[in-house]
Coordinates of C-alpha atoms in Angstrom, one line a residue:
M1 CA 158.8 133.3 126.9
S2 CA 158.7 132.4 130.5
R3 CA 156.0 130.3 132.9
M4 CA 154.2 133.6 134.4
P5 CA 150.7 133.3 136.9
L6 CA 147.0 134.5 136.1
P7 CA 146.4 137.9 137.7
S8 CA 144.2 138.3 139.9
A9 CA 142.2 140.7 138.8
M10 CA 139.6 139.6 135.9
Q11 CA 137.8 142.7 134.7
R12 CA 136.3 142.9 131.1
R13 CA 138.0 145.5 129.5
E14 CA 136.5 147.2 126.0
P15 CA 138.2 145.3 122.8
G16 CA 140.8 147.7 121.7
G17 CA 143.4 147.2 118.5
F18 CA 145.2 144.9 118.9
V19 CA 149.2 144.7 117.6
A20 CA 151.6 141.4 117.4
P21 CA 153.8 141.6 119.6
V22 CA 157.2 139.7 118.3
F23 CA 158.3 136.4 119.0
P24 CA 162.0 136.9 120.2
V25 CA 164.2 134.0 118.4
D26 CA 165.6 132.1 120.9
D27 CA 161.8 131.9 122.7
A28 CA 161.0 128.1 123.8
Y29 CA 157.9 128.6 120.7
K30 CA 158.5 129.0 117.4
R31 CA 155.8 130.8 115.9
I32 CA 155.1 129.2 112.0
C33 CA 152.6 131.3 110.2
Q34 CA 149.2 133.5 111.9
I35 CA 145.9 131.3 111.1
G36 CA 143.8 133.6 113.3
Q37 CA 142.3 136.8 114.7
G38 CA 139.9 138.4 116.8
T39 CA 138.9 140.7 119.6
F40 CA 140.8 138.8 122.0
G41 CA 143.9 138.7 119.8
V42 CA 145.7 136.1 117.5
V43 CA 146.8 132.6 116.3
Y44 CA 149.3 131.8 115.7
K45 CA 150.4 128.1 114.1
A46 CA 153.6 127.2 116.2
L47 CA 156.6 124.8 116.7
A48 CA 157.3 123.3 120.3
P49 CA 160.4 122.9 121.8
D50 CA 159.7 119.0 121.3
G51 CA 158.9 119.4 117.8
S52 CA 155.5 119.4 118.0
L53 CA 153.3 121.7 116.2
V54 CA 150.5 123.8 118.6
A55 CA 148.2 126.2 117.8
L56 CA 149.0 129.8 120.4
K57 CA 146.5 131.9 121.4
A58 CA 148.6 135.0 122.0
L59 CA 146.8 137.5 124.6
R60 CA 147.1 141.0 125.7
L61 CA 148.2 141.7 129.7
N62 CA 147.7 144.9 129.4
D63 CA 148.2 145.9 133.8
M64 CA 146.7 144.0 136.2
Q65 CA 143.6 146.9 136.7
H66 CA 141.7 145.5 133.9
G67 CA 143.5 141.9 132.9
F68 CA 142.4 139.6 130.3
S69 CA 139.2 139.3 129.2
V70 CA 135.8 137.4 131.8
T71 CA 135.8 135.6 128.2
S72 CA 139.6 134.6 127.7
V73 CA 139.8 133.6 131.8
R74 CA 136.6 131.5 132.1
E75 CA 137.8 129.7 128.7
I76 CA 140.9 129.1 130.5
Q77 CA 139.2 127.6 134.2
I78 CA 136.9 125.2 132.0
L79 CA 139.2 123.9 130.1
Q80 CA 142.0 123.6 132.8
R81 CA 139.2 121.2 135.0
L82 CA 138.8 119.3 131.6
N83 CA 140.6 115.8 130.4
H84 CA 138.5 113.7 127.8
E85 CA 140.5 113.0 123.2
N86 CA 137.1 115.0 122.4
V87 CA 137.9 118.1 124.2
I88 CA 140.0 120.4 122.7
S89 CA 143.7 120.9 125.3
I90 CA 145.2 123.3 127.0
T91 CA 149.4 122.2 127.2
D92 CA 150.9 125.2 128.3
I93 CA 150.1 128.9 129.8
V94 CA 153.5 131.1 128.9
A95 CA 153.9 134.5 129.1
S96 CA 156.1 137.0 126.3
K97 CA 159.9 137.4 127.3
D98 CA 160.6 140.5 129.6
A99 CA 156.9 140.1 130.5
H100 CA 157.2 141.1 134.1
L101 CA 159.0 144.6 133.3
D102 CA 156.2 145.9 130.6
L103 CA 152.7 144.3 131.6
E104 CA 151.7 147.2 129.4
K105 CA 153.2 145.1 126.6
A106 CA 153.4 141.8 127.8
F107 CA 151.2 139.0 126.5
V108 CA 150.1 135.8 127.3
Y109 CA 150.2 132.6 125.4
V110 CA 147.4 129.7 125.5
V111 CA 148.5 127.1 124.0
F112 CA 147.1 124.2 122.3
P113 CA 147.0 121.4 119.9
Y114 CA 147.5 122.0 117.1
M115 CA 144.3 120.8 114.4
E116 CA 145.1 120.9 110.6
H117 CA 140.5 122.1 110.5
D118 CA 138.0 123.3 111.6
L119 CA 134.3 121.5 110.1
A120 CA 133.3 124.3 108.2
G121 CA 136.8 124.9 106.7
L122 CA 136.6 121.6 105.6
L123 CA 132.4 121.7 104.5
D124 CA 134.0 124.6 102.4
N125 CA 136.5 123.4 100.8
P126 CA 136.0 121.7 97.3
S127 CA 138.7 119.6 97.6
C128 CA 137.1 117.9 100.4
R129 CA 134.2 115.8 100.1
I130 CA 132.9 113.6 103.2
T131 CA 131.0 110.5 103.3
P132 CA 128.8 109.2 104.9
P133 CA 130.6 106.4 107.0
V134 CA 133.4 109.3 108.0
I135 CA 130.6 111.7 109.1
K136 CA 129.4 108.9 111.3
C137 CA 132.4 108.4 112.7
Y138 CA 132.9 112.7 113.1
F139 CA 129.5 112.9 114.9
K140 CA 130.7 110.3 117.0
Q141 CA 133.3 111.6 118.6
I142 CA 131.3 114.8 118.6
V143 CA 129.1 113.5 120.9
T144 CA 131.2 112.0 123.3
G145 CA 133.1 115.2 123.6
I146 CA 129.5 116.8 124.7
E147 CA 128.4 113.9 126.2
Y148 CA 131.8 114.7 128.4
L149 CA 130.6 118.5 129.5
H150 CA 126.9 117.6 129.9
E151 CA 128.2 114.3 132.1
N152 CA 130.5 117.0 134.1
G153 CA 128.1 119.4 134.7
L154 CA 128.6 122.1 131.5
L155 CA 127.3 123.5 128.5
H156 CA 128.8 124.4 125.7
R157 CA 126.7 127.3 123.9
D158 CA 128.2 127.7 121.2
I159 CA 128.6 124.3 119.2
K160 CA 128.9 125.2 115.3
C161 CA 131.3 123.5 112.4
S162 CA 133.9 125.9 113.0
N163 CA 134.4 125.0 116.6
I164 CA 134.7 121.6 116.0
L165 CA 138.7 120.9 115.2
I166 CA 139.5 118.1 113.6
N167 CA 142.9 116.8 112.6
N168 CA 144.8 115.0 109.7
Y169 CA 144.3 111.6 110.8
G170 CA 140.2 112.4 111.6
I171 CA 140.0 113.2 115.4
V172 CA 137.8 115.7 115.9
K173 CA 138.1 117.5 119.0
L174 CA 135.8 120.4 120.8
G175 CA 136.7 123.8 120.7
D176 CA 136.4 127.4 121.6
F177 CA 135.0 127.2 125.5
G178 CA 134.9 131.0 125.7
L179 CA 130.6 131.0 126.2
A180 CA 130.2 127.5 127.9
R181 CA 129.1 127.9 131.8
P182 CA 129.0 124.6 134.3
V183 CA 125.2 123.8 134.5
R184 CA 123.1 125.5 137.0
S185 CA 120.8 123.9 139.6
D186 CA 119.7 127.2 141.3
A187 CA 117.2 129.6 139.4
E188 CA 119.5 132.1 138.7
P189 CA 119.2 132.6 135.2
Y190 CA 122.0 132.4 132.1
T191 CA 121.8 135.4 128.9
D192 CA 119.3 133.7 126.2
K193 CA 122.3 135.2 123.8
V194 CA 124.6 132.7 123.1
C195 CA 124.9 130.8 120.4
T196 CA 125.6 131.9 117.0
L197 CA 122.4 132.3 115.5
W198 CA 122.0 129.6 112.6
Y199 CA 122.7 127.0 115.8
R200 CA 120.7 129.0 118.1
A201 CA 117.6 126.7 119.8
P202 CA 113.8 128.0 119.4
E203 CA 114.1 128.2 122.8
L204 CA 116.8 130.6 123.2
L205 CA 114.8 132.6 120.8
L206 CA 112.1 132.6 122.8
G207 CA 113.6 134.7 125.3
D208 CA 113.7 131.2 127.7
M209 CA 117.0 131.8 130.3
H210 CA 117.2 129.3 132.0
Y211 CA 118.0 126.1 129.8
G212 CA 120.1 123.2 130.3
P213 CA 121.6 120.4 127.8
P214 CA 119.3 120.6 125.4
L215 CA 120.4 123.9 123.8
D216 CA 123.6 122.1 122.5
I217 CA 122.4 119.3 121.7
W218 CA 120.0 121.4 118.8
S219 CA 122.7 122.7 117.3
L220 CA 124.5 119.5 117.3
G221 CA 121.2 118.8 115.3
C222 CA 122.0 121.9 113.0
V223 CA 125.6 120.6 112.7
F224 CA 124.4 116.9 111.8
A225 CA 122.7 118.0 108.8
E226 CA 125.2 120.6 107.2
M227 CA 127.7 117.9 107.4
F228 CA 125.4 116.4 105.0
T229 CA 124.2 119.2 102.9
Q230 CA 127.5 120.9 103.5
R231 CA 125.8 124.5 104.0
P232 CA 123.4 125.1 106.9
I233 CA 119.6 124.2 107.1
L234 CA 118.1 127.1 109.3
H235 CA 120.6 130.5 108.1
G236 CA 118.4 133.2 109.0
A237 CA 118.6 137.3 108.9
T238 CA 117.5 137.9 111.7
E239 CA 115.5 136.3 114.8
I240 CA 112.5 136.5 113.8
D241 CA 113.6 135.4 110.6
Q242 CA 115.8 132.3 112.2
L243 CA 112.4 131.5 114.4
D244 CA 110.5 130.9 111.0
R245 CA 112.8 128.7 109.4
I246 CA 112.5 127.1 111.9
F247 CA 108.7 126.8 112.5
K248 CA 108.4 126.2 108.8
L249 CA 110.5 122.7 109.5
C250 CA 109.3 121.9 112.9
G251 CA 106.4 122.5 112.7
T252 CA 104.4 125.4 114.8
P253 CA 105.0 125.1 118.4
T254 CA 101.9 124.4 120.6
N255 CA 103.4 124.0 124.1
L256 CA 106.6 125.5 124.8
P257 CA 107.5 125.8 128.3
A258 CA 110.2 129.2 127.7
A259 CA 109.0 132.5 128.2
L260 CA 107.8 134.2 125.4
N261 CA 108.4 137.3 126.1
G262 CA 106.0 138.8 123.1
T263 CA 107.4 137.1 120.2
A264 CA 104.5 136.6 118.4
L265 CA 104.2 132.8 117.2
P266 CA 103.3 132.3 113.2
A267 CA 99.3 133.2 111.4
T268 CA 100.1 129.9 110.2
S269 CA 100.0 126.8 111.4
Y270 CA 102.6 124.6 109.6
P271 CA 103.2 121.0 110.3
R272 CA 106.3 119.0 110.9
Q273 CA 108.7 117.9 108.6
V274 CA 111.8 116.9 109.7
K275 CA 112.1 113.3 108.4
K276 CA 110.2 114.3 105.3
A277 CA 112.3 116.8 104.0
F278 CA 115.1 115.0 105.2
A279 CA 114.3 111.2 104.3
N280 CA 117.2 111.0 101.6
F281 CA 119.6 111.4 104.3
G282 CA 118.5 107.7 105.8
A283 CA 115.7 106.2 107.6
Q284 CA 118.1 106.4 110.6
E285 CA 119.9 109.3 110.4
S286 CA 116.4 111.3 109.7
D287 CA 115.0 109.8 112.8
L288 CA 118.3 110.7 114.3
L289 CA 118.3 114.3 113.4
D290 CA 114.2 114.9 114.2
R291 CA 114.8 113.8 117.7
M292 CA 117.8 116.2 117.6
L293 CA 115.5 119.1 116.1
E294 CA 112.3 118.1 119.1
L295 CA 111.1 121.7 119.5
D296 CA 110.3 121.0 123.2
P297 CA 113.5 120.5 125.2
A298 CA 111.9 118.4 127.6
K299 CA 111.1 115.9 124.6
R300 CA 114.5 116.4 122.8
I301 CA 117.1 113.6 123.0
T302 CA 120.5 113.6 125.1
A303 CA 123.7 112.7 124.1
A304 CA 124.1 109.7 125.9
E305 CA 120.4 108.8 124.1
I306 CA 122.5 110.1 120.7
L307 CA 125.2 108.2 121.7
K308 CA 123.1 104.8 121.7
H309 CA 120.7 105.8 118.9
P310 CA 120.0 102.4 116.0
Y311 CA 122.3 105.2 113.4
F312 CA 125.7 104.1 114.8
T313 CA 125.4 100.1 114.6
S314 CA 123.0 100.8 110.6
Y315 CA 125.3 100.5 107.8
P316 CA 127.6 102.0 106.6
P317 CA 129.3 101.4 109.3
A318 CA 131.6 104.5 111.3
V319 CA 135.4 104.9 109.6
L320 CA 138.2 107.1 109.9
P321 CA 139.2 109.1 106.5
E322 CA 140.7 106.4 104.3
Q323 CA 144.0 108.8 104.3
E324 CA 145.3 111.8 106.0
I325 CA 143.7 114.9 105.4
A326 CA 146.2 116.1 102.2
V327 CA 144.7 120.4 102.9
D328 CA 145.5 122.3 105.6
T329 CA 142.3 124.3 106.2
A330 CA 143.8 126.0 109.1
V331 CA 145.7 127.7 107.2
S332 CA 144.1 128.3 104.2
P333 CA 142.1 131.6 102.7
G334 CA 138.9 129.6 103.4
N335 CA 139.7 128.5 107.3
R336 CA 137.5 130.0 108.8
F337 CA 138.3 128.8 112.8
V338 CA 138.3 132.5 114.4
T339 CA 138.4 134.9 111.6
V340 CA 134.9 135.1 110.5
R341 CA 131.7 134.1 112.2
Q342 CA 129.7 131.8 110.6
E343 CA 126.3 134.2 110.2
T344 CA 128.4 136.4 107.8
R345 CA 128.3 133.5 105.1
V346 CA 125.7 134.1 102.4
F347 CA 123.1 131.3 101.0
P348 CA 120.7 131.6 98.3
P349 CA 116.9 131.3 98.9
V350 CA 116.6 126.7 98.9
S351 CA 114.1 125.0 99.2
I352 CA 113.2 123.1 102.9
K353 CA 113.3 119.6 100.7
V354 CA 117.7 119.3 100.5
P355 CA 119.0 116.4 97.9
G356 CA 121.2 114.2 99.2
R357 CA 125.2 113.7 99.3
Q358 CA 127.1 111.2 97.7
A359 CA 130.4 111.5 98.8
R360 CA 134.0 110.6 99.7
L361 CA 136.1 111.9 101.5
D362 CA 139.9 112.9 99.6
V363 CA 141.9 115.4 98.0
A364 CA 141.1 116.2 94.4
P365 CA 144.3 116.1 91.6
G366 CA 146.0 119.1 91.8
S367 CA 144.6 120.8 95.0
S368 CA 146.5 123.4 96.5
Q369 CA 147.5 122.6 100.3

Protein backbone atom coordinates (compact mmCIF):
# COMPACT_ATOMS: atom_id res chain seq x y z
CA MET A 1 0.00 0.00 0.00
CA SER A 2 1.12 3.54 -0.63
CA ARG A 3 0.22 6.76 1.11
CA MET A 4 -2.21 8.78 -0.92
CA PRO A 5 -3.80 12.22 -0.43
CA LEU A 6 -7.53 12.32 0.13
CA PRO A 7 -9.66 13.41 -2.85
CA SER A 8 -10.90 16.98 -2.91
CA ALA A 9 -14.46 16.07 -3.93
CA MET A 10 -16.29 14.73 -0.88
CA GLN A 11 -19.89 14.33 -1.99
CA ARG A 12 -22.31 11.82 -0.49
CA ARG A 13 -22.96 8.62 -2.40
CA GLU A 14 -25.69 6.04 -1.90
CA PRO A 15 -24.51 2.81 -0.23
CA GLY A 16 -23.96 0.02 -2.72
CA GLY A 17 -22.54 -3.45 -2.75
CA PHE A 18 -19.12 -3.71 -1.14
CA VAL A 19 -16.47 -6.02 -2.56
CA ALA A 20 -13.67 -6.84 -0.13
CA PRO A 21 -10.28 -5.84 -1.52
CA VAL A 22 -7.45 -8.27 -2.20
CA PHE A 23 -4.33 -7.65 -0.13
CA PRO A 24 -1.08 -8.45 -1.95
CA VAL A 25 1.18 -10.47 0.33
CA ASP A 26 3.98 -7.92 0.03
CA ASP A 27 1.87 -5.02 1.27
CA ALA A 28 2.98 -3.14 4.38
CA TYR A 29 -0.08 -4.15 6.41
CA LYS A 30 -0.85 -7.87 6.57
CA ARG A 31 -4.51 -8.75 6.98
CA ILE A 32 -5.30 -11.36 9.65
CA CYS A 33 -9.10 -11.55 9.66
CA GLN A 34 -12.26 -9.48 9.18
CA ILE A 35 -13.75 -8.11 12.40
CA GLY A 36 -16.64 -6.04 11.08
CA GLN A 37 -18.59 -4.73 8.11
CA GLY A 38 -20.99 -1.90 7.41
CA THR A 39 -22.21 0.30 4.57
CA PHE A 40 -18.85 2.12 4.72
CA GLY A 41 -16.82 -1.02 4.02
CA VAL A 42 -14.93 -3.62 5.99
CA VAL A 43 -12.77 -3.55 9.13
CA TYR A 44 -9.82 -5.94 9.39
CA LYS A 45 -7.50 -7.01 12.14
CA ALA A 46 -4.02 -6.64 10.65
CA LEU A 47 -0.32 -6.64 11.37
CA ALA A 48 1.58 -3.37 10.96
CA PRO A 49 5.14 -3.12 9.60
CA ASP A 50 6.48 -2.78 13.17
CA GLY A 51 4.73 -5.99 14.23
CA SER A 52 1.95 -4.33 16.22
CA LEU A 53 -1.71 -5.20 15.77
CA VAL A 54 -3.90 -2.58 14.08
CA ALA A 55 -7.44 -2.21 12.76
CA LEU A 56 -7.78 -1.38 9.06
CA LYS A 57 -10.98 0.37 8.04
CA ALA A 58 -11.34 -0.11 4.27
CA LEU A 59 -13.11 2.67 2.37
CA ARG A 60 -13.89 2.46 -1.32
CA LEU A 61 -12.36 5.44 -3.08
CA ASN A 62 -14.60 5.18 -6.18
CA ASP A 63 -13.87 8.13 -8.43
CA MET A 64 -13.03 11.77 -7.98
CA GLN A 65 -16.63 12.76 -8.68
CA HIS A 66 -18.14 10.85 -5.76
CA GLY A 67 -15.28 10.20 -3.38
CA PHE A 68 -15.77 8.89 0.16
CA SER A 69 -18.99 9.02 2.06
CA VAL A 70 -19.43 12.29 3.94
CA THR A 71 -19.48 10.39 7.23
CA SER A 72 -16.07 8.83 6.59
CA VAL A 73 -14.49 12.13 5.59
CA ARG A 74 -15.85 13.94 8.64
CA GLU A 75 -14.63 11.19 10.95
CA ILE A 76 -11.12 11.38 9.47
CA GLN A 77 -11.03 15.18 9.66
CA ILE A 78 -12.17 15.21 13.29
CA LEU A 79 -9.87 12.43 14.50
CA GLN A 80 -6.85 14.09 12.90
CA ARG A 81 -7.49 17.09 15.18
CA LEU A 82 -7.65 15.07 18.39
CA ASN A 83 -4.89 13.76 20.64
CA HIS A 84 -5.98 12.09 23.87
CA GLU A 85 -5.29 8.72 25.45
CA ASN A 86 -9.02 8.00 25.79
CA VAL A 87 -9.92 8.87 22.18
CA ILE A 88 -9.14 6.50 19.31
CA SER A 89 -6.45 7.87 17.01
CA ILE A 90 -5.65 7.50 13.33
CA THR A 91 -2.11 6.19 12.98
CA ASP A 92 -1.95 6.07 9.20
CA ILE A 93 -3.95 6.45 5.99
CA VAL A 94 -2.83 4.28 3.09
CA ALA A 95 -4.13 3.41 -0.36
CA SER A 96 -4.36 -0.02 -1.93
CA LYS A 97 -1.58 -1.05 -4.25
CA ASP A 98 -1.86 0.44 -7.75
CA ALA A 99 -4.77 2.65 -6.59
CA HIS A 100 -3.49 5.45 -8.79
CA LEU A 101 -3.99 3.24 -11.86
CA ASP A 102 -7.68 2.47 -11.36
CA LEU A 103 -9.67 4.65 -8.96
CA GLU A 104 -12.83 2.62 -9.58
CA LYS A 105 -11.19 -0.36 -7.86
CA ALA A 106 -9.16 1.59 -5.34
CA PHE A 107 -9.52 1.48 -1.58
CA VAL A 108 -8.21 3.72 1.14
CA TYR A 109 -7.41 2.18 4.50
CA VAL A 110 -7.66 4.18 7.70
CA VAL A 111 -5.37 2.61 10.29
CA PHE A 112 -6.34 2.59 13.98
CA PRO A 113 -4.75 0.98 17.04
CA TYR A 114 -6.22 -2.49 17.54
CA MET A 115 -8.61 -2.66 20.50
CA GLU A 116 -9.56 -6.21 21.41
CA HIS A 117 -13.00 -5.36 22.80
CA ASP A 118 -15.89 -2.99 22.81
CA LEU A 119 -17.90 -2.54 26.00
CA ALA A 120 -21.02 -4.09 24.47
CA GLY A 121 -19.07 -7.23 23.61
CA LEU A 122 -17.75 -7.54 27.16
CA LEU A 123 -21.17 -7.01 28.70
CA ASP A 124 -22.72 -9.57 26.35
CA ASN A 125 -19.97 -12.15 26.92
CA PRO A 126 -20.90 -14.59 29.73
CA SER A 127 -17.20 -15.35 30.22
CA CYS A 128 -16.48 -11.76 31.34
CA ARG A 129 -17.85 -10.17 34.46
CA ILE A 130 -16.95 -6.71 35.66
CA THR A 131 -16.48 -5.69 39.29
CA PRO A 132 -17.60 -2.29 40.65
CA PRO A 133 -13.94 -1.12 40.97
CA VAL A 134 -13.31 -1.94 37.31
CA ILE A 135 -16.58 -0.26 36.30
CA LYS A 136 -15.33 2.85 38.07
CA CYS A 137 -11.99 2.61 36.25
CA TYR A 138 -13.63 2.21 32.85
CA PHE A 139 -16.18 4.94 33.46
CA LYS A 140 -13.58 7.47 34.61
CA GLN A 141 -11.70 6.94 31.35
CA ILE A 142 -14.91 7.28 29.32
CA VAL A 143 -15.84 10.54 31.05
CA THR A 144 -12.28 11.87 30.73
CA GLY A 145 -12.47 11.31 26.97
CA ILE A 146 -15.85 13.05 26.76
CA GLU A 147 -14.59 15.98 28.83
CA TYR A 148 -11.68 16.35 26.37
CA LEU A 149 -14.12 16.44 23.43
CA HIS A 150 -16.39 18.99 25.08
CA GLU A 151 -13.44 21.16 26.17
CA ASN A 152 -12.35 21.18 22.53
CA GLY A 153 -15.80 22.12 21.24
CA LEU A 154 -16.91 18.72 19.92
CA LEU A 155 -20.05 16.64 20.39
CA HIS A 156 -19.70 12.88 19.90
CA ARG A 157 -23.45 12.34 19.34
CA ASP A 158 -23.30 8.53 19.38
CA ILE A 159 -22.09 7.43 22.80
CA LYS A 160 -23.11 3.81 23.40
CA CYS A 161 -21.46 0.64 24.64
CA SER A 162 -20.43 -0.59 21.19
CA ASN A 163 -18.55 2.67 20.54
CA ILE A 164 -16.46 2.35 23.70
CA LEU A 165 -13.32 0.38 22.89
CA ILE A 166 -11.23 -1.45 25.49
CA ASN A 167 -7.93 -3.27 25.12
CA ASN A 168 -6.75 -6.31 27.04
CA TYR A 169 -5.17 -4.15 29.72
CA GLY A 170 -8.24 -2.10 30.56
CA ILE A 171 -7.38 1.04 28.58
CA VAL A 172 -10.52 2.68 27.20
CA LYS A 173 -10.87 4.76 24.04
CA LEU A 174 -13.92 6.42 22.51
CA GLY A 175 -14.52 5.26 18.94
CA ASP A 176 -16.76 5.89 15.91
CA PHE A 177 -16.75 9.63 15.28
CA GLY A 178 -18.93 9.45 12.18
CA LEU A 179 -21.67 11.54 13.82
CA ALA A 180 -19.37 13.91 15.75
CA ARG A 181 -19.76 17.64 15.11
CA PRO A 182 -18.33 20.91 16.44
CA VAL A 183 -20.40 22.74 19.03
CA ARG A 184 -22.16 25.59 17.26
CA SER A 185 -22.27 29.12 18.61
CA ASP A 186 -24.74 30.32 15.98
CA ALA A 187 -28.43 29.58 15.57
CA GLU A 188 -27.90 26.99 12.83
CA PRO A 189 -29.79 23.83 13.86
CA TYR A 190 -28.39 20.31 14.00
CA THR A 191 -30.31 17.24 12.96
CA ASP A 192 -32.11 15.50 15.81
CA LYS A 193 -31.65 12.07 14.17
CA VAL A 194 -28.46 11.24 16.03
CA CYS A 195 -27.55 8.91 18.89
CA THR A 196 -28.74 5.33 18.89
CA LEU A 197 -32.35 5.26 20.13
CA TRP A 198 -31.68 3.58 23.48
CA TYR A 199 -29.10 6.27 24.36
CA ARG A 200 -30.90 9.28 22.87
CA ALA A 201 -31.56 12.25 25.14
CA PRO A 202 -35.19 13.31 25.70
CA GLU A 203 -34.61 16.75 24.19
CA LEU A 204 -33.73 15.09 20.88
CA LEU A 205 -36.80 12.87 21.03
CA LEU A 206 -38.89 16.00 21.65
CA GLY A 207 -37.50 17.68 18.54
CA ASP A 208 -34.80 19.99 19.92
CA MET A 209 -32.34 20.83 17.12
CA HIS A 210 -30.23 23.35 19.08
CA TYR A 211 -28.68 20.94 21.56
CA GLY A 212 -25.18 20.79 23.01
CA PRO A 213 -22.88 18.73 25.25
CA PRO A 214 -25.70 17.60 27.60
CA LEU A 215 -26.90 15.13 24.95
CA ASP A 216 -23.61 13.18 25.36
CA ILE A 217 -24.07 13.22 29.15
CA TRP A 218 -27.49 11.57 28.87
CA SER A 219 -25.93 8.82 26.75
CA LEU A 220 -23.18 8.47 29.35
CA GLY A 221 -25.81 7.92 32.02
CA CYS A 222 -27.37 5.12 30.00
CA VAL A 223 -23.95 3.50 29.52
CA PHE A 224 -23.12 3.86 33.22
CA ALA A 225 -26.27 2.03 34.29
CA GLU A 226 -25.77 -0.66 31.65
CA MET A 227 -22.34 -1.45 33.05
CA PHE A 228 -24.06 -2.57 36.26
CA THR A 229 -27.14 -4.23 34.78
CA GLN A 230 -25.49 -5.77 31.68
CA ARG A 231 -28.52 -4.69 29.64
CA PRO A 232 -29.79 -1.32 28.38
CA ILE A 233 -32.07 0.31 30.91
CA LEU A 234 -34.17 2.15 28.30
CA HIS A 235 -34.63 -0.12 25.28
CA GLY A 236 -37.63 1.35 23.48
CA ALA A 237 -38.92 -0.05 20.20
CA THR A 238 -39.90 3.35 18.76
CA GLU A 239 -39.26 7.00 19.59
CA ILE A 240 -42.64 7.25 21.33
CA ASP A 241 -41.97 4.08 23.29
CA GLN A 242 -38.53 5.41 24.22
CA LEU A 243 -40.04 8.64 25.54
CA ASP A 244 -42.60 6.68 27.53
CA ARG A 245 -39.86 4.61 29.16
CA ILE A 246 -37.87 7.76 29.95
CA PHE A 247 -40.87 9.46 31.56
CA LYS A 248 -41.71 6.40 33.65
CA LEU A 249 -38.17 6.41 35.04
CA CYS A 250 -37.32 10.12 35.13
CA GLY A 251 -40.77 11.60 35.72
CA THR A 252 -43.13 13.57 33.52
CA PRO A 253 -41.48 16.79 32.28
CA THR A 254 -43.14 20.02 33.31
CA ASN A 255 -40.94 22.72 31.80
CA LEU A 256 -38.55 21.33 29.20
CA PRO A 257 -37.10 24.08 26.99
CA ALA A 258 -37.03 21.75 23.99
CA ALA A 259 -39.51 22.35 21.19
CA LEU A 260 -42.15 19.64 21.40
CA ASN A 261 -42.94 19.53 17.67
CA GLY A 262 -46.42 18.27 18.42
CA THR A 263 -45.21 15.36 20.55
CA ALA A 264 -47.92 14.58 23.05
CA LEU A 265 -46.79 14.29 26.66
CA PRO A 266 -48.27 11.39 28.65
CA ALA A 267 -51.65 11.95 30.27
CA THR A 268 -50.38 10.14 33.36
CA SER A 269 -48.07 12.09 35.65
CA TYR A 270 -45.12 9.89 36.56
CA PRO A 271 -42.92 10.54 39.61
CA ARG A 272 -39.15 10.67 39.24
CA GLN A 273 -37.61 7.47 40.59
CA VAL A 274 -34.07 7.14 39.25
CA LYS A 275 -32.46 6.97 42.70
CA LYS A 276 -35.10 4.58 44.00
CA ALA A 277 -34.97 2.29 40.97
CA PHE A 278 -31.19 1.97 41.12
CA ALA A 279 -30.58 2.32 44.86
CA ASN A 280 -28.86 -1.07 44.92
CA PHE A 281 -26.06 0.35 42.76
CA GLY A 282 -24.93 2.28 45.86
CA ALA A 283 -25.68 5.76 47.20
CA GLN A 284 -23.03 7.61 45.19
CA GLU A 285 -23.67 5.55 42.06
CA SER A 286 -27.41 6.20 42.06
CA ASP A 287 -26.90 9.90 42.81
CA LEU A 288 -24.50 10.28 39.88
CA LEU A 289 -26.87 8.41 37.58
CA ASP A 290 -29.74 10.64 38.72
CA ARG A 291 -27.76 13.75 37.79
CA MET A 292 -26.79 12.39 34.37
CA LEU A 293 -30.40 11.40 33.60
CA GLU A 294 -31.75 14.88 34.34
CA LEU A 295 -34.58 15.67 31.90
CA ASP A 296 -33.67 19.35 31.58
CA PRO A 297 -30.38 19.58 29.64
CA ALA A 298 -29.61 22.94 31.27
CA LYS A 299 -29.59 21.24 34.68
CA ARG A 300 -27.76 18.08 33.61
CA ILE A 301 -24.34 17.51 35.15
CA THR A 302 -21.31 18.25 32.93
CA ALA A 303 -18.39 15.93 32.19
CA ALA A 304 -16.07 18.07 34.32
CA GLU A 305 -18.55 17.91 37.21
CA ILE A 306 -18.89 14.13 36.85
CA LEU A 307 -15.14 13.74 37.41
CA LYS A 308 -15.48 15.72 40.66
CA HIS A 309 -18.43 13.65 41.91
CA PRO A 310 -17.88 11.78 45.21
CA TYR A 311 -18.48 8.51 43.35
CA PHE A 312 -14.85 8.54 42.16
CA THR A 313 -13.42 9.05 45.66
CA SER A 314 -15.79 6.70 47.47
CA TYR A 315 -15.09 3.06 48.29
CA PRO A 316 -14.22 0.89 46.44
CA PRO A 317 -11.41 2.65 44.58
CA ALA A 318 -11.11 2.36 40.81
CA VAL A 319 -8.76 -0.38 39.65
CA LEU A 320 -7.63 -1.81 36.34
CA PRO A 321 -8.57 -5.43 35.60
CA GLU A 322 -6.60 -7.86 37.77
CA GLN A 323 -5.45 -9.79 34.72
CA GLU A 324 -5.31 -9.48 30.97
CA ILE A 325 -8.70 -10.16 29.42
CA ALA A 326 -8.23 -13.49 27.68
CA VAL A 327 -11.08 -13.39 25.17
CA ASP A 328 -10.91 -11.28 22.01
CA THR A 329 -14.48 -10.05 21.56
CA ALA A 330 -13.47 -8.06 18.47
CA VAL A 331 -13.27 -11.31 16.52
CA SER A 332 -15.82 -13.37 18.43
CA PRO A 333 -19.33 -14.11 17.08
CA GLY A 334 -20.81 -11.87 19.77
CA ASN A 335 -18.90 -8.77 18.76
CA ARG A 336 -21.11 -5.73 18.07
CA PHE A 337 -18.30 -3.33 17.14
CA VAL A 338 -19.60 -2.51 13.68
CA THR A 339 -21.68 -5.45 12.53
CA VAL A 340 -24.85 -5.13 14.61
CA ARG A 341 -26.50 -1.98 15.91
CA GLN A 342 -27.53 -2.35 19.51
CA GLU A 343 -31.18 -1.53 19.01
CA THR A 344 -31.55 -4.88 17.21
CA ARG A 345 -31.01 -6.76 20.46
CA VAL A 346 -34.26 -8.02 21.98
CA PHE A 347 -34.86 -7.98 25.72
CA PRO A 348 -37.91 -9.23 27.63
CA PRO A 349 -39.94 -6.70 29.63
CA VAL A 350 -38.37 -6.05 33.02
CA SER A 351 -39.35 -4.14 36.12
CA ILE A 352 -37.84 -0.70 36.52
CA LYS A 353 -36.22 -2.06 39.67
CA VAL A 354 -33.08 -3.58 38.21
CA PRO A 355 -31.22 -6.14 40.35
CA GLY A 356 -27.66 -5.21 41.27
CA ARG A 357 -24.57 -7.09 40.21
CA GLN A 358 -21.71 -8.45 42.24
CA ALA A 359 -19.08 -9.48 39.76
CA ARG A 360 -15.44 -9.65 38.97
CA LEU A 361 -13.58 -9.30 35.70
CA ASP A 362 -12.26 -12.72 34.82
CA VAL A 363 -12.60 -15.49 32.30
CA ALA A 364 -14.47 -18.65 33.11
CA PRO A 365 -12.36 -21.83 33.04
CA GLY A 366 -12.50 -23.53 29.69
CA SER A 367 -13.92 -20.53 27.86
CA SER A 368 -13.07 -20.25 24.18
CA GLN A 369 -10.68 -17.60 22.99
